[in-house]
PDB file of C-alpha atoms in Angstrom:
ATOM      1  CA  UNK Q   1     -13.877  17.559  -4.504  1.00 56.00           C
ATOM      2  CA  UNK Q   2      -9.966  17.666  -6.666  1.00 63.00           C
ATOM      3  CA  UNK Q   3     -10.081  15.237  -9.653  1.00 65.00           C
ATOM      4  CA  UNK Q   4      -6.936  13.374  -9.936  1.00 65.00           C
ATOM      5  CA  UNK Q   5      -5.393  11.792 -13.146  1.00 81.00           C
ATOM      6  CA  UNK Q   6      -4.668   7.801 -13.598  1.00 80.00           C
ATOM      7  CA  UNK Q   7      -1.595   8.708 -14.111  1.00 82.00           C
ATOM      8  CA  UNK Q   8      -0.921  10.433 -11.285  1.00 85.00           C
ATOM      9  CA  UNK Q   9      -3.409   7.984  -9.011  1.00 87.00           C
ATOM     10  CA  UNK Q  10      -1.050   5.304 -10.617  1.00 89.00           C
ATOM     11  CA  UNK Q  11       1.735   7.316  -9.323  1.00 90.00           C
ATOM     12  CA  UNK Q  12       0.857   6.982  -5.691  1.00 90.00           C
ATOM     13  CA  UNK Q  13      -0.307   3.680  -5.960  1.00 92.00           C
ATOM     14  CA  UNK Q  14       3.183   2.479  -7.130  1.00 94.00           C
ATOM     15  CA  UNK Q  15       4.688   4.776  -4.143  1.00 95.00           C
ATOM     16  CA  UNK Q  16       2.823   3.524  -1.838  1.00 95.00           C
ATOM     17  CA  UNK Q  17       3.597  -0.227  -2.770  1.00 96.00           C
ATOM     18  CA  UNK Q  18       7.047   0.388  -2.343  1.00 95.00           C
ATOM     19  CA  UNK Q  19       6.985   1.916   0.560  1.00 96.00           C
ATOM     20  CA  UNK Q  20       5.178  -1.647   1.531  1.00 95.00           C
ATOM     21  CA  UNK Q  21       7.634  -3.427   0.109  1.00 96.00           C
ATOM     22  CA  UNK Q  22      10.855  -1.344   1.997  1.00 95.00           C
ATOM     23  CA  UNK Q  23       8.840  -2.169   5.513  1.00 95.00           C
ATOM     24  CA  UNK Q  24       8.478  -5.753   4.647  1.00 95.00           C
ATOM     25  CA  UNK Q  25      11.812  -6.297   3.626  1.00 96.00           C
ATOM     26  CA  UNK Q  26      13.038  -4.317   6.831  1.00 95.00           C
ATOM     27  CA  UNK Q  27      10.668  -6.938   9.077  1.00 95.00           C
ATOM     28  CA  UNK Q  28      12.231  -9.558   6.832  1.00 96.00           C
ATOM     29  CA  UNK Q  29      15.813  -8.438   8.147  1.00 96.00           C
ATOM     30  CA  UNK Q  30      15.162  -8.221  11.499  1.00 96.00           C
ATOM     31  CA  UNK Q  31      13.074 -11.828  11.607  1.00 96.00           C
ATOM     32  CA  UNK Q  32      16.800 -12.752  10.821  1.00 96.00           C
ATOM     33  CA  UNK Q  33      18.929 -11.214  12.674  1.00 97.00           C
ATOM     34  CA  UNK Q  34      16.459 -12.345  15.598  1.00 96.00           C
ATOM     35  CA  UNK Q  35      17.010 -15.618  14.811  1.00 96.00           C
ATOM     36  CA  UNK Q  36      20.819 -15.490  13.848  1.00 96.00           C
ATOM     37  CA  UNK Q  37      20.986 -13.866  17.011  1.00 96.00           C
ATOM     38  CA  UNK Q  38      19.387 -17.191  19.177  1.00 94.00           C
ATOM     39  CA  UNK Q  39      21.351 -19.428  17.445  1.00 94.00           C
ATOM     40  CA  UNK Q  40      24.764 -17.667  18.232  1.00 94.00           C
ATOM     41  CA  UNK Q  41      22.970 -17.623  22.127  1.00 93.00           C
ATOM     42  CA  UNK Q  42      22.271 -21.335  21.345  1.00 92.00           C
ATOM     43  CA  UNK Q  43      26.253 -22.107  20.192  1.00 91.00           C
ATOM     44  CA  UNK Q  44      28.025 -20.055  22.563  1.00 89.00           C
ATOM     45  CA  UNK Q  45      25.815 -22.490  25.356  1.00 88.00           C
ATOM     46  CA  UNK Q  46      26.999 -25.421  23.874  1.00 86.00           C
ATOM     47  CA  UNK Q  47      30.943 -23.976  22.953  1.00 85.00           C
ATOM     48  CA  UNK Q  48      31.190 -22.690  26.833  1.00 85.00           C
ATOM     49  CA  UNK Q  49      28.447 -24.923  28.459  1.00 80.00           C
ATOM     50  CA  UNK Q  50      25.883 -24.120  30.608  1.00 67.00           C
ATOM     51  CA  UNK Q  51      26.841 -22.863  34.409  1.00 60.00           C
ATOM     52  CA  UNK Q  52      30.357 -24.063  33.293  1.00 51.00           C
ATOM     53  CA  UNK Q  53      30.042 -27.845  33.705  1.00 50.00           C
TER      54      UNK Q  53
END
């Protein structure tokens, strides 16, 4: 079994934490985009009306 130095293990943990944070940020951005799309669609319904009333 290979033994790792404490600093190399810490570096790996830091890289994994950074990747997880990046993934979380991307997911939050995707959620925000979907929310904005819904708002735009609702606004379009108000401006242009449902079914041409």
